[in-house]
Coordinates of C-alpha atoms and ligand atoms in Angstrom, one line a residue:
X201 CA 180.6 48.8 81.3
X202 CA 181.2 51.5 84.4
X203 CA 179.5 54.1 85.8
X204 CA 180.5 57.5 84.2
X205 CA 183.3 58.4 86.9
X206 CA 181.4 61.1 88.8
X207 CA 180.2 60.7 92.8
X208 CA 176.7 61.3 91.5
X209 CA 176.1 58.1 90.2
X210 CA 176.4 55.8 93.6
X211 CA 174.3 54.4 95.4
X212 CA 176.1 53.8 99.3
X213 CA 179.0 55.8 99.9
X214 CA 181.8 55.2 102.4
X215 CA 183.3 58.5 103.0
X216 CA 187.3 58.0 104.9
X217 CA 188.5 61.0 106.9
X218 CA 191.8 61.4 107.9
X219 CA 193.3 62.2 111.1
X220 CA 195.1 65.3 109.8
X221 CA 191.7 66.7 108.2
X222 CA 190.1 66.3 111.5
X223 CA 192.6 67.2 113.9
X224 CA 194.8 70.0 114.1
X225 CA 198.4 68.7 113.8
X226 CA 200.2 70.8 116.9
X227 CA 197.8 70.6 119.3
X228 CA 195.2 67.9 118.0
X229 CA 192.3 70.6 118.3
X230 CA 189.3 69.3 116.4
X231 CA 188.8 71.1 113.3
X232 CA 185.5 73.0 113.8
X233 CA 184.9 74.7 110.6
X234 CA 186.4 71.8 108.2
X235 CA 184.0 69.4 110.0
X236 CA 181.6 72.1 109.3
X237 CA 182.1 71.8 105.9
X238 CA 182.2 68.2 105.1
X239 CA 178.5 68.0 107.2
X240 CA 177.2 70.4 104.7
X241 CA 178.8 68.0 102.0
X242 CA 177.2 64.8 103.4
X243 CA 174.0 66.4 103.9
X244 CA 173.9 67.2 100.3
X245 CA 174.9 64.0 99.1
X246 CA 171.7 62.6 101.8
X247 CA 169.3 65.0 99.4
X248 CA 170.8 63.7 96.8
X249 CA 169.7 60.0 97.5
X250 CA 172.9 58.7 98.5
X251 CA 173.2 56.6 101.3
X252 CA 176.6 57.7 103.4
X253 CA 178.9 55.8 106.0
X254 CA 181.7 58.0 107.6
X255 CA 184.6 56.2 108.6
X256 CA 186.4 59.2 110.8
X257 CA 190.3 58.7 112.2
X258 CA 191.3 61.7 115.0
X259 CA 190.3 60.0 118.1
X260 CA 194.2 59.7 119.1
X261 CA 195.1 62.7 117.5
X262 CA 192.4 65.0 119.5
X263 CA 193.3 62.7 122.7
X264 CA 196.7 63.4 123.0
X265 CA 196.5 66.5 122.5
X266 CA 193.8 67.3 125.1
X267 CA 196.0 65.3 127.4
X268 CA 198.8 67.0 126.6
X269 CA 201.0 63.5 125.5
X270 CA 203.9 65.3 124.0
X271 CA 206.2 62.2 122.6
X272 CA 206.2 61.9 119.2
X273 CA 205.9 58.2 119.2
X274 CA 203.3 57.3 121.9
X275 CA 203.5 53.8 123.5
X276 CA 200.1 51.5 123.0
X277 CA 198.8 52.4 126.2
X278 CA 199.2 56.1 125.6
X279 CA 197.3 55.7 122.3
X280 CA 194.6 53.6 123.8
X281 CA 194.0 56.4 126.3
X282 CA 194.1 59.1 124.0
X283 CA 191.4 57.2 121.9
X284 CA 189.6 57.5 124.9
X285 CA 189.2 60.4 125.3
X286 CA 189.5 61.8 121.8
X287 CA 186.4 59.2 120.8
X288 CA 184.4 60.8 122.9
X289 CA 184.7 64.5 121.7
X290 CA 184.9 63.7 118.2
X291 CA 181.7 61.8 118.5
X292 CA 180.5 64.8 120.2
X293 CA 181.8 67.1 117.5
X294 CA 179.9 64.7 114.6
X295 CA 176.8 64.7 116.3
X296 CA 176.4 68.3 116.9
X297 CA 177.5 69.4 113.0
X298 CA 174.8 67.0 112.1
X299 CA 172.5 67.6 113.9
X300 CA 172.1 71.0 112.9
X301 CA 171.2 69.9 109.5
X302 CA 168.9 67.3 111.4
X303 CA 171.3 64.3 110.6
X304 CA 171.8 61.7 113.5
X305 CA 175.0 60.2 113.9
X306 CA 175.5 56.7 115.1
X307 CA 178.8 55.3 116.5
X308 CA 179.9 51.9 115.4
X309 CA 183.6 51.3 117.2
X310 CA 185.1 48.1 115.7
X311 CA 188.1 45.8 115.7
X312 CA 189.3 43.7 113.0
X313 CA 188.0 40.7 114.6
X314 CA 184.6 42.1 113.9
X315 CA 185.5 42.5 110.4
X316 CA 186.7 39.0 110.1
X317 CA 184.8 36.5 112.2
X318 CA 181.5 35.7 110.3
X319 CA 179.1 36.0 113.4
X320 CA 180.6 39.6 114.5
X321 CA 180.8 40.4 110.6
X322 CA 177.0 39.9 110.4
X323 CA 175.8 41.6 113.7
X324 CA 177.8 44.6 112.8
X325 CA 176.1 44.5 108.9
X326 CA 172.8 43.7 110.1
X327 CA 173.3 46.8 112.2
X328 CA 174.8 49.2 109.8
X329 CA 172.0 48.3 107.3
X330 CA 169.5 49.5 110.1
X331 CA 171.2 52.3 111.0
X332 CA 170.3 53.4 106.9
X333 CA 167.2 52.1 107.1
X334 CA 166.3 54.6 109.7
X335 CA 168.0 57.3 108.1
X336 CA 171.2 57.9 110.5
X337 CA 174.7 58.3 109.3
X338 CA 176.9 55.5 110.8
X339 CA 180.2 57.2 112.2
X340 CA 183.1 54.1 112.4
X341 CA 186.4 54.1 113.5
X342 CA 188.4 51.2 114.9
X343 CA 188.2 50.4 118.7
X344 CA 191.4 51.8 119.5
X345 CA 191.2 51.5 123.3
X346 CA 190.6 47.6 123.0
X347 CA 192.4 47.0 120.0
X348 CA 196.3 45.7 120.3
X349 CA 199.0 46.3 118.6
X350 CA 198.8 42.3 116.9
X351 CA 195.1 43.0 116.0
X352 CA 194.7 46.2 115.2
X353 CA 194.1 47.8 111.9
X354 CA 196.1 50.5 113.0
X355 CA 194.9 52.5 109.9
X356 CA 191.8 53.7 108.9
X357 CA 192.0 53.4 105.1
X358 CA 191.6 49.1 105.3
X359 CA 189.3 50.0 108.0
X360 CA 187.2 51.5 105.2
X361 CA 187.6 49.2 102.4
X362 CA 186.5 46.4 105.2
X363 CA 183.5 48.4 106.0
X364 CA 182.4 48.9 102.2
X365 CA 182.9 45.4 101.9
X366 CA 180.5 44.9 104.7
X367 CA 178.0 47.4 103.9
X368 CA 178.3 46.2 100.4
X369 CA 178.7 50.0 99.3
X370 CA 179.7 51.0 95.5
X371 CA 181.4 53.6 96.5
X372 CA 184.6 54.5 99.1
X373 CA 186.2 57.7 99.0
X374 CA 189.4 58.1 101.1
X375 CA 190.0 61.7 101.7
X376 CA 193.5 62.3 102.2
X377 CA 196.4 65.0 102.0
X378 CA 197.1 64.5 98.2
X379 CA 194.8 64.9 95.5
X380 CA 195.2 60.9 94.1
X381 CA 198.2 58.4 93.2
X382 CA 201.2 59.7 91.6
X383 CA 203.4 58.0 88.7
X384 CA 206.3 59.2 92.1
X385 CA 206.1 60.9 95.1
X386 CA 205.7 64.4 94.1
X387 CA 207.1 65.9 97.1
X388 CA 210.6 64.4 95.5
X389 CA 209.9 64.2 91.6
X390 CA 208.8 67.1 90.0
X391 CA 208.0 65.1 87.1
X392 CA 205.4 62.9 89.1
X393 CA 202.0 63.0 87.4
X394 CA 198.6 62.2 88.8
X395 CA 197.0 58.3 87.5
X396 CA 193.5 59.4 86.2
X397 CA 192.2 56.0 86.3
X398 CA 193.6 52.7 87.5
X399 CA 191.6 49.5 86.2
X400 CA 194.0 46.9 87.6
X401 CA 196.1 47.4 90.6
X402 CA 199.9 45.3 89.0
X403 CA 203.4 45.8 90.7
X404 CA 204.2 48.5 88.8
X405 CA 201.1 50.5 90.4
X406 CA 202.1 49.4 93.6
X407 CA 205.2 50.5 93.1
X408 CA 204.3 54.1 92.7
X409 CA 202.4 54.6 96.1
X410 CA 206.4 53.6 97.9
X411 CA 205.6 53.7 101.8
X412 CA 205.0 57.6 102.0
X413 CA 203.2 57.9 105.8
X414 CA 201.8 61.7 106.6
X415 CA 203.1 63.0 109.7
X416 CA 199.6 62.6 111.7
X417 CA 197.7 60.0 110.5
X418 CA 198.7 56.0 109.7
X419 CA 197.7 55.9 106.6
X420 CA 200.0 56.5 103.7
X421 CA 199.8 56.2 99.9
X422 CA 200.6 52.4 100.2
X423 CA 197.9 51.3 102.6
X424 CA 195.3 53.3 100.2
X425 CA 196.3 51.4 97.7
X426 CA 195.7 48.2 100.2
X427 CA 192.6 49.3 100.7
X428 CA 191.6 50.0 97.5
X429 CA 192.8 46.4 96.4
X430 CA 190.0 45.6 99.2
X431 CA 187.0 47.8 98.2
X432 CA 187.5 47.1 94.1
X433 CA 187.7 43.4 95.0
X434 CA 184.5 43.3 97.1
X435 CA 182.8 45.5 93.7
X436 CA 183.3 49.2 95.2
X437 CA 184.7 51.8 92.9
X438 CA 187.4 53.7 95.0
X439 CA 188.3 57.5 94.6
X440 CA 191.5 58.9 96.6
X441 CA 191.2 62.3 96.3
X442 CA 192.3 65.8 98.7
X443 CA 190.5 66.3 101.5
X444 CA 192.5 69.5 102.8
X445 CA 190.3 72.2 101.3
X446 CA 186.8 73.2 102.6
X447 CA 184.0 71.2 101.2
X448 CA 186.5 69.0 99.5
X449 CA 183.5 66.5 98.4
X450 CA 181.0 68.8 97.0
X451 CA 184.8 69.9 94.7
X452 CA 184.7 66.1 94.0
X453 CA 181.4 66.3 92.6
X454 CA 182.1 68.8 90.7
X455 CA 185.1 66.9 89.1
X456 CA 188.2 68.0 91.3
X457 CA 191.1 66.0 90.4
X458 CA 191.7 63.0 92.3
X459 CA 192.3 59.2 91.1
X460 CA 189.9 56.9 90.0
X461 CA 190.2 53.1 91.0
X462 CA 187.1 51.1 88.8
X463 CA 185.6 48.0 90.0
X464 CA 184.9 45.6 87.3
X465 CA 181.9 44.0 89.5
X466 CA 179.0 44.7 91.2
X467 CA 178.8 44.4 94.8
X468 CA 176.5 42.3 94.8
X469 CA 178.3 39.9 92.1
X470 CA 181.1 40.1 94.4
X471 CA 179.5 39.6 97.3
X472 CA 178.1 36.4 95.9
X473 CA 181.4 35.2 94.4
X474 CA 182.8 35.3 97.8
X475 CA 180.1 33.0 99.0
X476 CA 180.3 30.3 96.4
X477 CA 184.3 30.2 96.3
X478 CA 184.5 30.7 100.1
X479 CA 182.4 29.1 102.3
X480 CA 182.3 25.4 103.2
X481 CA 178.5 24.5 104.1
X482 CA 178.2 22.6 107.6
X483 CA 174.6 21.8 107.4
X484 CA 171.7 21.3 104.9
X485 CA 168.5 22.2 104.5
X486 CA 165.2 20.3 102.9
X487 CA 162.8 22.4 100.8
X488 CA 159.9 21.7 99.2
X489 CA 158.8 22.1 96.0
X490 CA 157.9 25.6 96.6
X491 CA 160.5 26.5 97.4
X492 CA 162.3 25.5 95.4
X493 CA 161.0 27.0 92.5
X494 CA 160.7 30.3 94.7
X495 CA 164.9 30.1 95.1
X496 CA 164.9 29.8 91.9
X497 CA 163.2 32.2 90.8
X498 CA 165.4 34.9 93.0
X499 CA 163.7 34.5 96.3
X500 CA 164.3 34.3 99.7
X501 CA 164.8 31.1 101.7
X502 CA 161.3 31.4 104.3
X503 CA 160.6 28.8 106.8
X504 CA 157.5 27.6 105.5
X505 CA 159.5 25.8 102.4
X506 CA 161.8 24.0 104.7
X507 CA 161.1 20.4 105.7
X508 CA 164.2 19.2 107.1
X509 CA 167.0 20.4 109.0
X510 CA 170.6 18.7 109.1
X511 CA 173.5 19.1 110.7
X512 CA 174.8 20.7 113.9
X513 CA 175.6 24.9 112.6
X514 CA 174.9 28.3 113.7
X515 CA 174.2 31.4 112.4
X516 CA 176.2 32.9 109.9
X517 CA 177.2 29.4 109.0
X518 CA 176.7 28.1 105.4
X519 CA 174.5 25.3 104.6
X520 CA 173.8 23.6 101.1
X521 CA 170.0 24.0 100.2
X522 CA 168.8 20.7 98.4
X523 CA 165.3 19.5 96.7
X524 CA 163.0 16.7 98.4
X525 CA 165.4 13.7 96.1
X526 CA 168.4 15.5 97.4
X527 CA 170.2 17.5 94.8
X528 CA 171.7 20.4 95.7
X529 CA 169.6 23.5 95.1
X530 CA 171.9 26.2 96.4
X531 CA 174.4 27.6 99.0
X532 CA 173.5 30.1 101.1
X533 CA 174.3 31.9 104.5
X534 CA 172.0 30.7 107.5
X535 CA 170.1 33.3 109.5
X536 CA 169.5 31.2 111.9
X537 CA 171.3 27.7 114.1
X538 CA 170.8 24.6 113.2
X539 CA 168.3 24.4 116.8
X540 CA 166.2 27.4 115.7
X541 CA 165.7 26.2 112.3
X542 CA 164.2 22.9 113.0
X543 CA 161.9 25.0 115.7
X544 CA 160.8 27.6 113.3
X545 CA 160.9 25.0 109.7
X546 CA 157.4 25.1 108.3
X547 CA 155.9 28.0 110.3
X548 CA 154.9 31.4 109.0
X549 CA 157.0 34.0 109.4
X550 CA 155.2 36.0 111.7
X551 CA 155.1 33.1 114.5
X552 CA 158.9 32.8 114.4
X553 CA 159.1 35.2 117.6
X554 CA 156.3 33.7 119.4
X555 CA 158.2 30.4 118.8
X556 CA 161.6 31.3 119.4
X557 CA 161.3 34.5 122.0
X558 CA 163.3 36.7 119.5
X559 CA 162.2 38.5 116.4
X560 CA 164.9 37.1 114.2
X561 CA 164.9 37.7 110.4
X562 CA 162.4 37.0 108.4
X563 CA 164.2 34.6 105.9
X564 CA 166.2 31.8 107.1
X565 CA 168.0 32.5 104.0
X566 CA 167.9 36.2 102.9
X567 CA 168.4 36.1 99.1
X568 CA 171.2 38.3 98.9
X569 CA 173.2 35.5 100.5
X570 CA 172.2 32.7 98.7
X571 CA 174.1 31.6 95.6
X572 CA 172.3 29.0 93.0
X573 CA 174.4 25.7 92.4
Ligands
LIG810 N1 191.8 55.0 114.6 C1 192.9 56.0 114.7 C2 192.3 57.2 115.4 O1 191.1 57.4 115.3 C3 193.4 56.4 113.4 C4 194.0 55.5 112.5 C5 194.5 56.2 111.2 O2 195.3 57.1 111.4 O3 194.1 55.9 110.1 O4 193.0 58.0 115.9

């Protein structure tokens, strides 16, 4: 079963903003009265109960044009200095549109390395869950100024998917310049019709999105559909719809056409799957009884059920979880190294930081990232 097809019904929405809805296209002037709009938008999906992550582009498009960089093609250095400076007032621009509906922004500047190494994949999680926690809108774009041309994401719309997948949202909306996917590109067919509803990305999907690129951004219809094949995979329900006119999300809410891509899985579910099919455990962990029947009943992993500590891993590393004659319990992700564990194993969790001389996590194994054998 899915959700009826309607914004309403999420839970954690990533929001993707193009660098043509943000920027003006001659002279990369930020777009006051469009940002104006899609603040209003966000704050009503905040009353609303949703929980929303902005992933903005627009930091090269408002640099260059602030430092006058007229080629059409910059070099990398010329992007990575108009990011600079482009960052920087965009951020600006967020905070203050925000702000006046007493929203605070947060920025979170990543690079695909913190999307993909496990450690820097957790730290930035661990943060962006906070960042909800204390009611702030995270505001993400990719580090440009750091980020190379080899390992660079270069576009924002896998930059999103990746951050859904992190955040585990349900929902990732990539606003772009067209309403949704198109049977052709419509700026050639006539006869090109919008897809409602895609339930499995095949060839013959892909096929449709070709490699159109808009003029301004890096994103095209192809690396939505990437993305999308990113976001449904990790159980987030994707909606490509237009982001051009003002208060294009509260239109989406009230069913503006756009396309539909349905995640058969939670994210949770996915989430999970990923762990079990994925990662190779480098340590293991001793409970005791109590624990064990606590994991299995659906709980965490605390230090007071663990007895023994083996292996040489580190945080974010998986570890096998096994019972007193050894049989394998579960497979989780381990909040803590190998070192810390055997310091902290048996205590209560409120002495952990007195132990340790961090506050760490709770859980040395947060249920959410524990899978059952
Ligand atoms: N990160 C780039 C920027 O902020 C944009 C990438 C994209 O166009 O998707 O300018």
């Amino acid at each position: 079963m899915t959700k009826s097809l309607s914004v309403k019904g999420f839970r954690r929405i990533v929001i993707k903003v193009g660098s043509s809805l943000v920027a003006d296209g001659n002279k990369g002037a930020v777009r006051h009265e469009w940002l104006n709009g899609l603040a209003e938008d966000i704050v009503a999906l905040r009353s609303d109960g949703r929980e929303v992550i902005l992933v903005s582009s627009g930091a090269i498009a408002v640099g260059r044009g602030h430092l006058g960089m007229r080629r059409r093609i910059l070099k990398l250095e010329e992007k990575q200095a108009a990011a600079a400076v482009g960052q920087i007032r965009l951020a600006y621009v967020y905070q203050e549109m925000l702000r006046a509906h007493g929203l605070t922004v947060a920025q979170l500047l990543l690079t695909i390395g913190d999307t993909e190494q496990r450690r820097r994949y957790l730290n930035a999680r661990n943060t962006m869950e906070t960042l909800l926690r204390f009611g702030a809108v995270p505001m993400v774009n990719e580090n440009d100024t750091v980020a190379t041309e080899e390992i660079r994401f270069g576009d924002n719309d896998r930059l999103a998917a990746r951050v859904a997948e992190m955040a585990s949202a349900d929902l990732l909306v990539l606003l772009s310049d067209i309403d949704g996917l198109y049977t052709a590109d419509p700026n050639i067919d006539p006869a090109a019709e919008r897809i409602e509803t895609v339930r499995h990305i095949t060839p013959e999907i892909e096929k449709m999105a070709g490699t159109s690129r808009s003029d301004i951004g890096s994103g095209g219809m192809a690396t939505k559909l990437q993305a999308a094949k990113i976001a449904v995979n990790a159980g987030c329900h994707v909606v490509i719809a237009a982001g051009n006119s003002q208060n294009s999300l509260a239109s989406l809410s009230r069913g503006a056409p756009c396309t539909w891509f349905v995640a058969s899985r939670s994210p949770m579910t996915a989430r999970k799957s990923w762990i079990a099919n994925n990662l190779k455990p480098v340590g293991r962990l001793t409970v005791d009884e109590g624990a064990r029947v606590a994991l299995l009943a659906g709980k965490s992993l605390l230090p007071p059920g663990v007895v023994s500590v083996h292996g040489d891993f580190d945080r974010g590393d998986a570890v096998v979880v096994v019972d007193g004659s050894d049989t394998g319990i579960a497979l989780g992700i381990s909040a803590y190294s190998a070192v810390d564990a055997r310091r902290i194993l048996g205590h209560k969790s409120g002495e952990i930081a007195k132990i340790l001389g961090y506050r760490g996590r709770e859980e040395i194994i947060h249920r959410n990232d524990l899978v059952l054998s």
